[in-house]
Amino acid sequence: MFFQPDSNYSIAIEGHYNWLLVLLSLLIAWFSSYVAISSNQRLKKNSFFHKNIWLLFSSIAMGIGIWAMHFIGMSAYQLPIPIQYNHYITILSILPAIGAAFLAFRLINRPIRSLNMNIISSVSMGIGIIIMHSLGMHSMISDAQTVYRFDMFIIACIIAVAISFLSLFSISMFDKQMGNKGLKFFISLLLAAAISIMHYVAMLGTTFYIPKNYLTTQSDIKQFNTILLIAMVATSVSILLLLLMASIFLDRYIDHRVRFFDTQTRLPNGRYYEKEIQKNANNLVLAVWQINSLDEINHAYSYDDGDKLVDYIANTLKSVRLLNTTLYRMKGNQFAFLMHRTDRITHLEQVMQEIAKVWDDPIFLEEKPIHLETSCAITYSENNNAKDLYSDALTVFSHPSTRFQQDVVLYDPTIHRFSFDQKILTGLDQAMEKNELFLVYQPKICSNSSEVIGFEALIRWKHPEYGHLSPGTFIPIIERTDRIFDLTDWVINTACQQLKKWRQQKHIEWTIAINIPGDYVSSPRLVDTLQHMYKQYQIESVYIELELTETSFVQSIEEAKRSITTFRTLGYSVALDDFGTGLSSLSYLKKMEISTLKVDKSFVDHVPESLKDASILKAMIDLGQSLGLQVVIEGIETKEQVDYLQKVADSLLFQGYYFAKPMKPTEVITWVKKHYLE
């Protein structure tokens, strides 16, 4: 291998390079590296496929790139003797390349990164390239003896490891910037250089010897083998790239379906509705059906019966044929028709009345009579104010005149909006002073120890005229004015006051999470309020978590980013609430210095029964934990959900009715004594 034969009996022969094949080998090395890095990026994203699938794709792409580059490079070096290849060794030689790439990519994607990990990964990649090269050379069958210069071979090996280190270290360090195509192009060039330079430097130190009496002739076998080899390599690379492109397309399609369509009914969801009205906001009519009896049926019968009822309602509404109209499932108990013609509003109202008549009679699901409690609110927009359509419908549902007895109500701002809104706003000060507003607290449970870690503070209003109002009814009204700042200050003050009481009762480890509305996040007043609460109640910032939603970032992402950085500097935890429901939640994970990820209830509802939903939920958990975030799972309602989540991940926080409903402070202490002290 490293020793020259006797010069009395052997002579060295020289070959020449086909530069078109050399260029092809370099292009394949670069393109395979680019595809491998692109697939590796998918490990960091919320994907329907498990991250190991993308790790395997990255490894196969890189392995085939190393393998194809080598054999095309060998074919580019043309000797004046017949050359054949051992097909078994040729095919098997791809395995060390794929294995080394798999190990290297796995190491650089570890949550905890270090220089040692990058060195090990680059050595792994370099060894894979070297073994692939050596096996490829060994697969050659010819009458020549192959001799390597030891010093050139060592230099080639060092080059392979060194350039692999530069490229893999760059992937690890700049993973959040890998969306930049220029950077990805440059790093893929580095990785391709590690493969190519090692091969061509090693070939520079390689000499072929033949016996002195050997007769050299042109051989058709050589030509045939070269063409066959190139065809084989080109075919394998093409198949790989087609598979990769198909998987990426399928992954994006599934991601689109999950984000914009309801998994149970396959109807477009509320996010799709928001996207649609942004494209065309004129001449719209919205008819929203709310089924109030759904939760009662879930608890009185079973969730299976509840799902069957939802399917029945969805199929009934799907059977309606209306021109220029789309049916949406806005959320669990709400469906909506969006019509793009205001001149047909009377016809739409008539059709909704016909549906109401059908639902007046009881529905039988497996011989169980079920009486629906529904109402339909119809709103319309002739001008560019479609964003208020849905909130106007919700106002109809919260108005005392709405009975939920299959009534169809046309929204009237003089009845539903003005009087109700004014009473909410004018009654806010009295509500804060007379404790009509109050906080309830829902516990967060550690999945490992089952201990109470803390609580989320949730606001409620017992209105003197309208009775108990949900936050979804009065918060949107208050958010349209600056009074939302006053209300948030009241919530922070009340929560800190309660937290101090709990600390006096020896519950010093409990934390409390407070929802912060969008416009308030970037206000200097919020920081002043938090600092004032610290001075007043002596509550350290580490015991308070600020929960933000995507709307917090809509006005100015840069201002929100600066504010979050300030909160984190002051020691507050920052949670991204309702993760997965926003259009851009994934981008915020990259840009915002958040500490906690709260997975929305909608991703938990059908777990573990739905394998698709379970896979999506696990992917979201893996994503959050790989970024070093505390993951909170909201909306847990069954033991099966708890058992599944405890199997798929450690160190989660659970929140939901399975453990406890939101409770008043006195109920919290009673609940803790009952479940943890007895």
JSON list of C-alpha atoms in Angstrom, two decimals, residues 26 64 107 136-137 154 198 450 474 485 507 558 573-574 615 632 673:
[
{"chain": "A", "resi": 26, "resn": "LEU", "atom": "CA", "xyz": [-17.53, 18.71, -7.18]},
{"chain": "A", "resi": 64, "resn": "ILE", "atom": "CA", "xyz": [-24.31, 9.45, -0.99]},
{"chain": "A", "resi": 107, "resn": "LEU", "atom": "CA", "xyz": [-23.63, 15.12, 17.91]},
{"chain": "A", "resi": 136, "resn": "GLY", "atom": "CA", "xyz": [-13.42, 2.78, -3.03]},
{"chain": "A", "resi": 137, "resn": "MET", "atom": "CA", "xyz": [-9.79, 2.43, -4.02]},
{"chain": "A", "resi": 154, "resn": "ILE", "atom": "CA", "xyz": [-1.82, 11.86, 6.13]},
{"chain": "A", "resi": 198, "resn": "MET", "atom": "CA", "xyz": [-9.30, 14.83, 0.70]},
{"chain": "A", "resi": 450, "resn": "SER", "atom": "CA", "xyz": [-46.49, 15.30, 40.86]},
{"chain": "A", "resi": 474, "resn": "PHE", "atom": "CA", "xyz": [-65.22, 41.39, 28.44]},
{"chain": "A", "resi": 485, "resn": "PHE", "atom": "CA", "xyz": [-53.61, 48.77, 31.41]},
{"chain": "A", "resi": 507, "resn": "HIS", "atom": "CA", "xyz": [-45.88, 27.83, 50.47]},
{"chain": "A", "resi": 558, "resn": "GLU", "atom": "CA", "xyz": [-38.44, 44.72, 17.82]},
{"chain": "A", "resi": 573, "resn": "SER", "atom": "CA", "xyz": [-39.82, 34.13, 33.47]},
{"chain": "A", "resi": 574, "resn": "VAL", "atom": "CA", "xyz": [-41.52, 34.78, 30.14]},
{"chain": "A", "resi": 615, "resn": "SER", "atom": "CA", "xyz": [-47.06, 12.76, 16.92]},
{"chain": "A", "resi": 632, "resn": "VAL", "atom": "CA", "xyz": [-46.25, 23.38, 29.95]},
{"chain": "A", "resi": 673, "resn": "LYS", "atom": "CA", "xyz": [-54.59, 19.71, 51.88]}
]
